[in-house]
Amino acid sequence: MYKNNKRSWAEPFKIKMVEPLFMTTIKDRLRYIEEAGYNTFLLRSKDVYIDLLTDSGTSAMSDRQWAGMMLGDEAYAGSENFYHFEAAVQKFYGYKHVIPTHQGRGAEHLLSRILIKKGDFIPGNMYFTTTRLHQELAGGTFVDVIIDEAHDPESEFKFKGNIDLQKLKDLIESKGADKIPYICVATTVNMAGGQPISLQNLKEVRQMADVYGIDIVHDMTRVAENAYMIQQHETGYEKKSVAEIVREICSLTDHATMSAKKDALVNIGGFLATNKDDVYTEASNWVVVYEGLHTYGGLAGRDMEAMAIGIAESVQDDHIRARIGQVHYLGQRLIDFNVPVVMPLGTHGIFLDAKRILPHVSQENYPAQTLAAELYLDSGVRSMERGIVSAGRNEVTGKHNYPKLELVRLTIPRRVYTQAHMDVVAESVQAVYENRAAVKGLEMVYEPKYLRFFQARFRKL
Ligand code: F0G
């Protein structure tokens, strides 16, 4: 009742069903991490206490989403749930056409195949692993045109997801607009630490794209989180709702790929959206080959129903404020412990700066991979490497890509863990940080050809 802006971000829900967690002993964990080749992707989930590997497909669905699952119309063609889902995409995101896919990379595959020709260049605000690989498999070369601040974990710039317009212009001028099938704009930028792009910047990118006649593809995996950061930090947007900002972001782009496993609060699902009829026609043909008919795209009817409801829930101000509030709560605890983290705090997780935490481990000995393994050993908390292992090798030279950022991501699933879980995580990170001097690096003993971070195996030095 009384006006007070200092109220906490408490969750706008209460818990109706619980899933037990199991603790392991240090003796168990020593064995499990060795058996997993020091790769947290290869651990069994039953051996993990608090799982911060990813926010992808790990969210808790609402009672309404679960109720929607019971309304699955499992017809092969023309499922009623598809039409609900299509209506949700049109209402909340404003794209004209939508094609469901089993997850984000399914949409990336289709769109890359349709838009990219061999020898093309695709500028983007930093790479994402699957996005870049699909661009490369289609014959293109990804070019990073994000602002320099994004590569500096200590820069406090609020919109580190912004595109450097000069870098973009130079690329277009040097390669020629006909060699640039589209500009890839991600909201938010995962690999930079969950950093948002501003609407001001996106409008400028749109203007430049129009001058050269180039399309914009929107990787809208975490668009609501980006919209919340705009509402909090961009002048002129303080009074706009997250839903309104999301619509405005989408309206500045031509096509979109979405992993609904993040923002949209489902355990599986994604889509490709486009405003262009010809791209839609081609995509609805290719989707039959790789995913399934254009009214299910590899999903069950019930999955599309849950996605339709999740999209509506994801843009509610209360939801997103609590979601990012929890992430920032963890971040602030780590800052209070003086642990080096990527600044400003991101939206889907907190990113530990492994280069500063383990300065004695050289990048060839995988500091972030090492740190993730140490954290698991300490407490059973599972995190993910986002450094040199994730960056892979240069297609042409075969050498490691050496990213400036060597990070461990503590990714927070939506609506899953409590504040007490965040405290346990912070205390474990602090313990590892205090004992960091004794930590030794790793060597890689098995390296898969594509997206090596998922399945690579390591040995302790
Ligand atoms: N784009 C972004 C920005 C992503 O973060 C992801 C997935 C994808 C595309 C691909 O979507 O997994 O549904 O095929 N990111 C997950 C993560 C895997 O853990 O960050 P997908």
Tab-separated table of C-alpha atoms and ligand atoms in Angstrom:
chain	number	residue	atom	x	y	z
A	1	MET	CA	0.000	0.000	0.000
A	2	TYR	CA	2.713	2.462	0.940
A	3	LYS	CA	4.927	3.748	-1.838
A	4	ASN	CA	8.349	2.191	-1.517
A	5	ASN	CA	10.525	1.336	-4.483
A	6	LYS	CA	12.839	-0.865	-2.431
A	7	ARG	CA	10.556	-3.942	-2.457
A	8	SER	CA	12.334	-7.177	-3.310
A	9	TRP	CA	11.849	-9.124	-6.544
A	10	ALA	CA	10.024	-12.105	-4.947
A	11	GLU	CA	8.694	-14.736	-7.350
A	12	PRO	CA	5.170	-14.035	-8.699
A	13	PHE	CA	4.184	-17.696	-8.072
A	14	LYS	CA	4.074	-20.316	-5.354
A	15	ILE	CA	5.290	-23.900	-5.583
A	16	LYS	CA	2.739	-26.646	-6.257
A	17	MET	CA	4.930	-29.657	-6.980
A	18	VAL	CA	8.480	-30.504	-5.927
A	19	GLU	CA	11.252	-32.718	-7.281
A	20	PRO	CA	13.790	-34.061	-4.755
A	21	LEU	CA	17.466	-33.189	-5.120
A	22	PHE	CA	20.250	-35.534	-4.063
A	23	MET	CA	23.581	-34.668	-2.504
A	24	THR	CA	26.733	-36.604	-3.351
A	25	THR	CA	29.979	-36.941	-1.400
A	26	ILE	CA	33.317	-35.539	-2.522
A	27	LYS	CA	34.502	-39.131	-3.011
A	28	ASP	CA	31.597	-39.789	-5.408
A	29	ARG	CA	32.190	-36.552	-7.274
A	30	LEU	CA	35.887	-37.248	-7.792
A	31	ARG	CA	34.887	-40.446	-9.584
A	32	TYR	CA	31.977	-38.925	-11.519
A	33	ILE	CA	33.936	-36.004	-12.932
A	34	GLU	CA	36.833	-38.239	-13.958
A	35	GLU	CA	34.407	-40.643	-15.636
A	36	ALA	CA	32.873	-37.630	-17.397
A	37	GLY	CA	36.280	-36.651	-18.804
A	38	TYR	CA	36.144	-33.374	-16.826
A	39	ASN	CA	33.302	-32.233	-19.039
A	40	THR	CA	30.156	-31.189	-17.157
A	41	PHE	CA	28.059	-32.085	-20.241
A	42	LEU	CA	29.002	-35.727	-19.696
A	43	LEU	CA	27.850	-35.944	-16.068
A	44	ARG	CA	24.648	-37.781	-15.303
A	45	SER	CA	21.990	-35.441	-14.001
A	46	LYS	CA	21.319	-37.675	-10.982
A	47	ASP	CA	24.874	-36.924	-9.823
A	48	VAL	CA	24.296	-33.150	-9.909
A	49	TYR	CA	22.998	-31.198	-6.921
A	50	ILE	CA	22.146	-27.762	-8.344
A	51	ASP	CA	22.097	-27.802	-12.124
A	52	LEU	CA	23.215	-24.522	-13.680
A	53	LEU	CA	24.488	-26.057	-16.905
A	54	THR	CA	21.926	-24.195	-18.960
A	55	ASP	CA	18.647	-22.309	-18.943
A	56	SER	CA	17.665	-24.251	-22.054
A	57	GLY	CA	14.678	-26.547	-21.688
A	58	THR	CA	15.176	-26.588	-17.922
A	59	SER	CA	12.457	-24.150	-16.876
A	60	ALA	CA	9.467	-25.103	-14.732
A	61	MET	CA	6.194	-24.925	-16.616
A	62	SER	CA	3.191	-23.243	-15.023
A	63	ASP	CA	-0.029	-25.009	-14.032
A	64	ARG	CA	-1.587	-23.458	-17.122
A	65	GLN	CA	1.082	-24.872	-19.388
A	66	TRP	CA	0.616	-28.327	-17.853
A	67	ALA	CA	-3.130	-27.998	-18.335
A	68	GLY	CA	-2.394	-27.096	-21.964
A	69	MET	CA	-0.382	-30.312	-22.337
A	70	MET	CA	-3.614	-32.226	-21.713
A	71	LEU	CA	-5.209	-30.439	-24.659
A	72	GLY	CA	-2.722	-31.835	-27.158
A	73	ASP	CA	-4.345	-32.396	-30.530
A	74	GLU	CA	-2.005	-35.055	-31.859
A	75	ALA	CA	-3.223	-34.972	-35.423
A	76	TYR	CA	-0.475	-35.365	-38.009
A	77	ALA	CA	-1.711	-32.335	-39.927
A	78	GLY	CA	-3.465	-29.124	-38.936
A	79	SER	CA	-3.353	-29.654	-35.157
A	80	GLU	CA	-5.446	-27.102	-33.285
A	81	ASN	CA	-2.438	-26.428	-31.062
A	82	PHE	CA	-0.476	-25.217	-34.076
A	83	TYR	CA	-3.060	-22.490	-34.647
A	84	HIS	CA	-2.883	-21.396	-31.001
A	85	PHE	CA	0.869	-21.268	-31.269
A	86	GLU	CA	0.776	-19.358	-34.561
A	87	ALA	CA	-1.641	-16.830	-33.029
A	88	ALA	CA	0.678	-16.347	-30.010
A	89	VAL	CA	3.696	-15.681	-32.246
A	90	GLN	CA	1.709	-13.186	-34.310
A	91	LYS	CA	0.268	-11.440	-31.266
A	92	PHE	CA	3.341	-11.188	-29.043
A	93	TYR	CA	6.138	-11.028	-31.643
A	94	GLY	CA	4.284	-9.686	-34.684
A	95	TYR	CA	5.879	-11.883	-37.358
A	96	LYS	CA	3.619	-12.811	-40.256
A	97	HIS	CA	4.550	-16.458	-40.792
A	98	VAL	CA	5.799	-19.082	-38.368
A	99	ILE	CA	7.087	-22.621	-38.794
A	100	PRO	CA	7.624	-24.760	-35.703
A	101	THR	CA	10.927	-26.632	-35.343
A	102	HIS	CA	12.114	-29.108	-32.730
A	103	GLN	CA	14.369	-26.399	-31.209
A	104	GLY	CA	16.377	-23.307	-32.160
A	105	ARG	CA	19.048	-25.010	-34.222
A	106	GLY	CA	16.370	-26.617	-36.398
A	107	ALA	CA	15.262	-23.127	-37.400
A	108	GLU	CA	18.890	-21.999	-37.849
A	109	HIS	CA	19.501	-24.922	-40.165
A	110	LEU	CA	16.498	-24.138	-42.381
A	111	LEU	CA	17.123	-20.404	-42.571
A	112	SER	CA	20.875	-20.777	-43.229
A	113	ARG	CA	20.140	-23.238	-46.033
A	114	ILE	CA	17.598	-20.903	-47.623
A	115	LEU	CA	19.410	-17.569	-47.331
A	116	ILE	CA	23.156	-18.335	-47.476
A	117	LYS	CA	25.158	-19.039	-50.648
A	118	LYS	CA	28.706	-20.359	-50.720
A	119	GLY	CA	31.169	-17.500	-50.239
A	120	ASP	CA	28.733	-15.298	-48.301
A	121	PHE	CA	29.594	-13.399	-45.104
A	122	ILE	CA	27.210	-13.136	-42.170
A	123	PRO	CA	27.806	-10.305	-39.716
A	124	GLY	CA	26.488	-10.822	-36.202
A	125	ASN	CA	26.696	-9.481	-32.659
A	126	MET	CA	29.116	-12.191	-31.525
A	127	TYR	CA	28.814	-15.811	-32.520
A	128	PHE	CA	26.650	-18.461	-30.980
A	129	THR	CA	27.934	-22.027	-31.351
A	130	THR	CA	25.073	-23.658	-33.285
A	131	THR	CA	24.186	-20.495	-35.220
A	132	ARG	CA	27.720	-20.078	-36.574
A	133	LEU	CA	28.068	-23.764	-37.410
A	134	HIS	CA	24.882	-23.736	-39.503
A	135	GLN	CA	26.109	-20.617	-41.292
A	136	GLU	CA	29.395	-22.381	-42.040
A	137	LEU	CA	27.753	-25.641	-43.120
A	138	ALA	CA	25.683	-23.591	-45.589
A	139	GLY	CA	28.931	-22.194	-47.091
A	140	GLY	CA	29.048	-18.856	-45.260
A	141	THR	CA	31.606	-17.185	-43.014
A	142	PHE	CA	30.545	-15.573	-39.775
A	143	VAL	CA	31.998	-12.108	-39.020
A	144	ASP	CA	31.813	-10.663	-35.517
A	145	VAL	CA	30.676	-7.016	-35.632
A	146	ILE	CA	29.803	-6.570	-31.972
A	147	ILE	CA	31.232	-3.513	-30.177
A	148	ASP	CA	34.680	-3.990	-28.594
A	149	GLU	CA	33.287	-3.560	-25.077
A	150	ALA	CA	31.562	-6.937	-25.435
A	151	HIS	CA	34.931	-8.684	-25.428
A	152	ASP	CA	35.997	-6.936	-22.233
A	153	PRO	CA	34.537	-8.611	-19.131
A	154	GLU	CA	35.307	-5.530	-17.039
A	155	SER	CA	33.589	-2.944	-19.221
A	156	GLU	CA	30.457	-1.708	-17.446
A	157	PHE	CA	28.759	-0.523	-20.648
A	158	LYS	CA	25.024	-1.244	-20.354
A	159	PHE	CA	24.417	-2.445	-23.910
A	160	LYS	CA	27.331	-4.710	-24.709
A	161	GLY	CA	25.162	-6.546	-27.227
A	162	ASN	CA	25.284	-3.518	-29.568
A	163	ILE	CA	26.604	-3.762	-33.088
A	164	ASP	CA	29.570	-1.596	-34.078
A	165	LEU	CA	28.089	0.270	-37.053
A	166	GLN	CA	31.498	1.101	-38.481
A	167	LYS	CA	32.559	-2.556	-38.428
A	168	LEU	CA	29.288	-3.474	-40.130
A	169	LYS	CA	29.647	-0.772	-42.773
A	170	ASP	CA	33.279	-1.711	-43.468
A	171	LEU	CA	32.297	-5.331	-43.987
A	172	ILE	CA	29.453	-4.467	-46.352
A	173	GLU	CA	31.621	-2.020	-48.311
A	174	SER	CA	34.577	-4.393	-48.602
A	175	LYS	CA	32.635	-7.565	-49.512
A	176	GLY	CA	29.710	-5.973	-51.364
A	177	ALA	CA	26.080	-6.056	-50.197
A	178	ASP	CA	25.298	-8.982	-52.519
A	179	LYS	CA	27.677	-11.149	-50.459
A	180	ILE	CA	25.818	-10.398	-47.206
A	181	PRO	CA	22.594	-12.424	-47.136
A	182	TYR	CA	21.553	-10.977	-43.784
A	183	ILE	CA	22.702	-9.394	-40.554
A	184	CYS	CA	22.234	-11.664	-37.555
A	185	VAL	CA	21.078	-9.809	-34.440
A	186	ALA	CA	20.788	-11.728	-31.176
A	187	THR	CA	18.734	-10.533	-28.203
A	188	THR	CA	20.481	-10.994	-25.711
A	189	VAL	CA	24.063	-12.001	-26.578
A	190	ASN	CA	24.700	-15.312	-24.866
A	191	MET	CA	28.459	-15.647	-25.398
A	192	ALA	CA	29.129	-12.078	-24.240
A	193	GLY	CA	27.592	-12.937	-20.882
A	194	GLY	CA	23.890	-12.437	-21.550
A	195	GLN	CA	24.273	-8.819	-22.646
A	196	PRO	CA	21.457	-6.790	-24.248
A	197	ILE	CA	21.363	-4.685	-27.409
A	198	SER	CA	19.675	-1.266	-27.201
A	199	LEU	CA	16.724	-0.274	-29.342
A	200	GLN	CA	18.646	2.801	-30.433
A	201	ASN	CA	21.381	0.573	-31.850
A	202	LEU	CA	18.922	-1.819	-33.468
A	203	LYS	CA	17.174	1.109	-35.176
A	204	GLU	CA	20.519	2.268	-36.569
A	205	VAL	CA	21.305	-1.238	-37.802
A	206	ARG	CA	17.870	-1.297	-39.465
A	207	GLN	CA	18.620	1.986	-41.217
A	208	MET	CA	21.922	0.694	-42.519
A	209	ALA	CA	20.333	-2.593	-43.606
A	210	ASP	CA	17.728	-0.608	-45.559
A	211	VAL	CA	20.364	1.526	-47.263
A	212	TYR	CA	22.085	-1.602	-48.577
A	213	GLY	CA	18.960	-3.729	-49.043
A	214	ILE	CA	20.047	-6.398	-46.565
A	215	ASP	CA	17.669	-8.429	-44.366
A	216	ILE	CA	17.919	-8.786	-40.589
A	217	VAL	CA	17.584	-12.165	-38.911
A	218	HIS	CA	16.677	-11.933	-35.246
A	219	ASP	CA	17.946	-14.644	-32.904
A	220	MET	CA	15.154	-13.983	-30.416
A	221	THR	CA	15.989	-16.741	-27.961
A	222	ARG	CA	16.026	-14.348	-24.967
A	223	VAL	CA	14.157	-11.349	-26.393
A	224	ALA	CA	12.008	-10.738	-23.290
A	225	GLU	CA	15.124	-10.588	-21.114
A	226	ASN	CA	16.646	-8.085	-23.530
A	227	ALA	CA	13.423	-6.051	-23.464
A	228	TYR	CA	13.528	-5.907	-19.661
A	229	MET	CA	17.074	-4.477	-19.757
A	230	ILE	CA	15.891	-1.841	-22.246
A	231	GLN	CA	13.023	-0.949	-19.918
A	232	GLN	CA	15.460	-0.612	-17.009
A	233	HIS	CA	18.269	1.253	-18.743
A	234	GLU	CA	17.299	2.878	-22.051
A	235	THR	CA	15.970	6.408	-22.028
A	236	GLY	CA	12.393	6.650	-23.243
A	237	TYR	CA	11.450	3.071	-22.419
A	238	GLU	CA	11.000	3.304	-18.614
A	239	LYS	CA	7.224	3.403	-18.897
A	240	LYS	CA	6.811	0.818	-21.662
A	241	SER	CA	5.854	-2.759	-20.801
A	242	VAL	CA	8.201	-5.619	-21.626
A	243	ALA	CA	5.532	-6.910	-24.037
A	244	GLU	CA	5.525	-3.583	-25.904
A	245	ILE	CA	9.304	-3.480	-26.116
A	246	VAL	CA	9.429	-7.075	-27.374
A	247	ARG	CA	7.009	-6.140	-30.184
A	248	GLU	CA	9.095	-3.115	-31.105
A	249	ILE	CA	12.320	-5.145	-31.262
A	250	CYS	CA	10.706	-7.765	-33.501
A	251	SER	CA	9.195	-5.090	-35.758
A	252	LEU	CA	12.693	-3.940	-36.732
A	253	THR	CA	13.677	-7.336	-38.150
A	254	ASP	CA	12.632	-9.470	-41.142
A	255	HIS	CA	13.056	-13.043	-39.962
A	256	ALA	CA	13.614	-14.780	-36.651
A	257	THR	CA	14.930	-18.001	-35.211
A	258	MET	CA	13.804	-18.955	-31.745
A	259	SER	CA	14.811	-21.528	-29.194
A	260	ALA	CA	11.592	-21.541	-27.165
A	261	LYS	CA	13.459	-23.630	-24.563
A	262	LYS	CA	14.683	-20.377	-22.996
A	263	ASP	CA	12.432	-17.306	-22.833
A	264	ALA	CA	9.274	-19.154	-23.830
A	265	LEU	CA	9.361	-21.506	-20.834
A	266	VAL	CA	9.080	-24.892	-22.505
A	267	ASN	CA	11.198	-28.010	-22.235
A	268	ILE	CA	11.381	-28.472	-26.007
A	269	GLY	CA	10.454	-26.409	-29.048
A	270	GLY	CA	11.452	-23.585	-31.323
A	271	PHE	CA	10.451	-21.874	-34.518
A	272	LEU	CA	11.404	-19.929	-37.593
A	273	ALA	CA	9.400	-16.780	-38.258
A	274	THR	CA	9.451	-14.486	-41.254
A	275	ASN	CA	7.619	-11.557	-42.760
A	276	LYS	CA	8.582	-12.578	-46.301
A	277	ASP	CA	6.243	-14.808	-48.252
A	278	ASP	CA	8.934	-16.353	-50.462
A	279	VAL	CA	11.119	-17.330	-47.494
A	280	TYR	CA	8.064	-18.820	-45.803
A	281	THR	CA	7.200	-20.863	-48.885
A	282	GLU	CA	10.704	-22.255	-49.156
A	283	ALA	CA	10.994	-22.917	-45.419
A	284	SER	CA	7.668	-24.734	-45.326
A	285	ASN	CA	9.052	-27.004	-48.003
A	286	TRP	CA	12.414	-27.685	-46.333
A	287	VAL	CA	10.855	-28.231	-42.896
A	288	VAL	CA	9.107	-31.333	-44.243
A	289	VAL	CA	12.493	-32.800	-45.161
A	290	TYR	CA	14.287	-32.159	-41.861
A	291	GLU	CA	11.782	-31.563	-39.053
A	292	GLY	CA	8.234	-32.610	-39.990
A	293	LEU	CA	5.141	-31.122	-41.590
A	294	HIS	CA	4.914	-27.311	-41.363
A	295	THR	CA	2.127	-27.538	-38.766
A	296	TYR	CA	4.203	-29.565	-36.281
A	297	GLY	CA	7.907	-29.275	-37.212
A	298	GLY	CA	9.083	-32.146	-34.996
A	299	LEU	CA	6.890	-31.251	-32.022
A	300	ALA	CA	3.903	-32.932	-30.442
A	301	GLY	CA	0.646	-30.951	-30.413
A	302	ARG	CA	0.937	-30.632	-26.624
A	303	ASP	CA	4.414	-29.068	-26.989
A	304	MET	CA	2.997	-26.378	-29.258
A	305	GLU	CA	0.199	-25.682	-26.782
A	306	ALA	CA	2.698	-25.301	-23.917
A	307	MET	CA	4.773	-23.003	-26.136
A	308	ALA	CA	1.752	-20.815	-26.984
A	309	ILE	CA	1.013	-20.338	-23.283
A	310	GLY	CA	4.707	-19.948	-22.378
A	311	ILE	CA	5.145	-17.148	-24.924
A	312	ALA	CA	2.338	-15.168	-23.256
A	313	GLU	CA	3.768	-15.756	-19.761
A	314	SER	CA	7.304	-14.872	-20.822
A	315	VAL	CA	6.540	-11.237	-21.631
A	316	GLN	CA	4.778	-10.437	-18.343
A	317	ASP	CA	6.620	-7.745	-16.408
A	318	ASP	CA	6.293	-9.512	-13.035
A	319	HIS	CA	7.732	-12.717	-14.394
A	320	ILE	CA	10.752	-11.190	-16.053
A	321	ARG	CA	11.516	-8.869	-13.143
A	322	ALA	CA	11.692	-11.818	-10.746
A	323	ARG	CA	13.620	-13.934	-13.247
A	324	ILE	CA	16.360	-11.378	-13.736
A	325	GLY	CA	16.081	-10.349	-10.075
A	326	GLN	CA	17.156	-13.830	-9.062
A	327	VAL	CA	20.070	-13.896	-11.503
A	328	HIS	CA	21.262	-10.524	-10.224
A	329	TYR	CA	20.850	-11.639	-6.615
A	330	LEU	CA	23.393	-14.403	-7.261
A	331	GLY	CA	25.638	-11.984	-9.141
A	332	GLN	CA	25.605	-9.473	-6.311
A	333	ARG	CA	26.544	-12.154	-3.776
A	334	LEU	CA	29.576	-13.055	-5.908
A	335	ILE	CA	30.528	-9.412	-6.311
A	336	ASP	CA	30.343	-9.083	-2.513
A	337	PHE	CA	32.796	-12.011	-2.257
A	338	ASN	CA	35.102	-10.187	-4.739
A	339	VAL	CA	34.831	-13.012	-7.277
A	340	PRO	CA	35.592	-11.665	-10.795
A	341	VAL	CA	32.400	-11.903	-12.874
A	342	VAL	CA	31.427	-10.412	-16.227
A	343	MET	CA	29.984	-6.941	-15.775
A	344	PRO	CA	27.339	-5.689	-16.073
A	345	LEU	CA	25.487	-8.735	-14.736
A	346	GLY	CA	23.790	-10.644	-17.548
A	347	THR	CA	20.208	-11.798	-17.768
A	348	HIS	CA	20.240	-15.602	-17.997
A	349	GLY	CA	23.204	-16.345	-15.811
A	350	ILE	CA	26.308	-15.125	-14.056
A	351	PHE	CA	29.564	-15.567	-15.924
A	352	LEU	CA	32.731	-16.192	-13.921
A	353	ASP	CA	35.859	-14.678	-15.453
A	354	ALA	CA	38.109	-17.741	-15.513
A	355	LYS	CA	41.081	-15.773	-16.916
A	356	ARG	CA	41.160	-13.633	-13.802
A	357	ILE	CA	40.281	-16.453	-11.396
A	358	LEU	CA	42.925	-18.874	-12.723
A	359	PRO	CA	45.590	-16.579	-14.210
A	360	HIS	CA	48.205	-19.329	-13.751
A	361	VAL	CA	46.357	-21.709	-16.121
A	362	SER	CA	47.175	-20.892	-19.762
A	363	GLN	CA	44.329	-20.742	-22.271
A	364	GLU	CA	45.612	-23.971	-23.924
A	365	ASN	CA	44.974	-25.701	-20.608
A	366	TYR	CA	41.349	-24.625	-20.583
A	367	PRO	CA	40.881	-22.410	-17.514
A	368	ALA	CA	37.091	-22.245	-17.810
A	369	GLN	CA	36.744	-25.990	-18.361
A	370	THR	CA	38.967	-26.500	-15.315
A	371	LEU	CA	36.984	-24.074	-13.169
A	372	ALA	CA	33.658	-25.725	-14.050
A	373	ALA	CA	35.083	-29.111	-12.997
A	374	GLU	CA	36.384	-27.649	-9.707
A	375	LEU	CA	33.009	-26.149	-8.872
A	376	TYR	CA	31.334	-29.498	-9.425
A	377	LEU	CA	33.942	-31.174	-7.227
A	378	ASP	CA	33.367	-28.696	-4.431
A	379	SER	CA	29.580	-28.847	-4.220
A	380	GLY	CA	27.924	-30.799	-7.023
A	381	VAL	CA	26.915	-27.529	-8.723
A	382	ARG	CA	27.040	-27.969	-12.485
A	383	SER	CA	28.056	-25.047	-14.730
A	384	MET	CA	29.230	-24.720	-18.334
A	385	GLU	CA	32.446	-23.712	-20.082
A	386	ARG	CA	32.139	-20.727	-22.441
A	387	GLY	CA	35.694	-20.195	-23.559
A	388	ILE	CA	38.243	-21.757	-25.876
A	389	VAL	CA	36.574	-25.186	-25.916
A	390	SER	CA	33.243	-23.668	-26.983
A	391	ALA	CA	34.984	-21.426	-29.537
A	392	GLY	CA	36.221	-24.459	-31.517
A	393	ARG	CA	38.745	-24.344	-34.348
A	394	ASN	CA	39.191	-22.024	-37.294
A	395	GLU	CA	37.608	-23.664	-40.337
A	396	VAL	CA	40.531	-22.801	-42.616
A	397	THR	CA	43.669	-23.052	-40.451
A	398	GLY	CA	42.414	-25.799	-38.131
A	399	LYS	CA	43.918	-23.909	-35.161
A	400	HIS	CA	41.994	-23.189	-31.944
A	401	ASN	CA	39.954	-19.990	-32.019
A	402	TYR	CA	41.263	-17.991	-29.049
A	403	PRO	CA	38.311	-16.033	-27.644
A	404	LYS	CA	39.083	-13.045	-25.444
A	405	LEU	CA	36.412	-14.259	-23.036
A	406	GLU	CA	37.186	-17.393	-21.032
A	407	LEU	CA	34.066	-17.822	-18.933
A	408	VAL	CA	32.190	-20.253	-16.740
A	409	ARG	CA	28.461	-19.780	-17.002
A	410	LEU	CA	26.216	-20.282	-13.988
A	411	THR	CA	22.966	-20.400	-15.934
A	412	ILE	CA	19.762	-20.055	-13.988
A	413	PRO	CA	16.752	-22.114	-15.103
A	414	ARG	CA	13.499	-20.142	-14.948
A	415	ARG	CA	11.189	-20.648	-11.953
A	416	VAL	CA	13.167	-23.680	-10.706
A	417	TYR	CA	15.511	-22.811	-7.839
A	418	THR	CA	15.085	-20.715	-4.708
A	419	GLN	CA	17.107	-17.922	-3.175
A	420	ALA	CA	18.626	-20.450	-0.742
A	421	HIS	CA	19.950	-22.427	-3.722
A	422	MET	CA	21.557	-19.232	-4.997
A	423	ASP	CA	23.229	-18.806	-1.596
A	424	VAL	CA	24.668	-22.334	-1.737
A	425	VAL	CA	26.013	-21.669	-5.233
A	426	ALA	CA	27.604	-18.383	-4.161
A	427	GLU	CA	29.245	-20.024	-1.153
A	428	SER	CA	30.662	-22.807	-3.308
A	429	VAL	CA	32.074	-20.360	-5.870
A	430	GLN	CA	33.646	-18.431	-3.012
A	431	ALA	CA	35.267	-21.622	-1.643
A	432	VAL	CA	36.723	-22.509	-5.056
A	433	TYR	CA	37.907	-18.930	-5.485
A	434	GLU	CA	39.723	-18.955	-2.146
A	435	ASN	CA	41.505	-22.204	-3.027
A	436	ARG	CA	42.250	-21.236	-6.630
A	437	ALA	CA	46.062	-21.194	-6.362
A	438	ALA	CA	46.210	-24.995	-6.076
A	439	VAL	CA	44.080	-25.627	-9.173
A	440	LYS	CA	45.856	-27.142	-12.211
A	441	GLY	CA	44.632	-27.116	-15.806
A	442	LEU	CA	43.521	-29.861	-18.197
A	443	GLU	CA	44.571	-31.405	-21.498
A	444	MET	CA	42.112	-32.535	-24.141
A	445	VAL	CA	42.204	-36.257	-24.912
A	446	TYR	CA	39.182	-36.561	-27.221
A	447	GLU	CA	37.900	-33.882	-29.574
A	448	PRO	CA	34.750	-34.263	-31.689
A	449	LYS	CA	34.714	-32.487	-35.053
A	450	TYR	CA	31.565	-30.358	-34.556
A	451	LEU	CA	30.555	-28.378	-31.425
A	452	ARG	CA	33.365	-30.070	-29.516
A	453	PHE	CA	32.414	-28.640	-26.121
A	454	PHE	CA	29.436	-30.976	-25.843
A	455	GLN	CA	31.438	-34.207	-25.919
A	456	ALA	CA	35.172	-33.434	-25.591
A	457	ARG	CA	37.069	-35.348	-22.903
A	458	PHE	CA	39.938	-34.078	-20.776
A	459	ARG	CA	42.613	-35.298	-18.370
A	460	LYS	CA	44.043	-33.479	-15.362
A	461	LEU	CA	47.594	-32.180	-15.846
B	1	F0G	N1	20.756	-19.074	-30.099
B	1	F0G	C1	21.100	-18.813	-28.840
B	1	F0G	C2	21.436	-17.408	-28.448
B	1	F0G	C3	21.173	-19.847	-27.887
B	1	F0G	O1	21.526	-19.567	-26.644
B	1	F0G	C4	20.863	-21.171	-28.289
B	1	F0G	C5	20.970	-22.272	-27.361
B	1	F0G	C6	20.489	-21.387	-29.629
B	1	F0G	C7	20.443	-20.323	-30.500
B	1	F0G	C8	20.179	-22.763	-30.134
B	1	F0G	O2	18.960	-23.210	-29.647
B	1	F0G	O3	19.572	-25.188	-28.224
B	1	F0G	O4	17.218	-24.780	-28.970
B	1	F0G	O5	18.924	-25.517	-30.594
B	1	F0G	N2	21.584	-22.189	-26.280
B	1	F0G	C9	21.687	-23.218	-25.264
B	1	F0G	C10	22.542	-22.703	-24.132
B	1	F0G	C11	22.100	-24.543	-25.772
B	1	F0G	O6	22.814	-23.499	-23.225
B	1	F0G	O7	22.905	-21.541	-24.129
B	1	F0G	P1	18.665	-24.750	-29.341
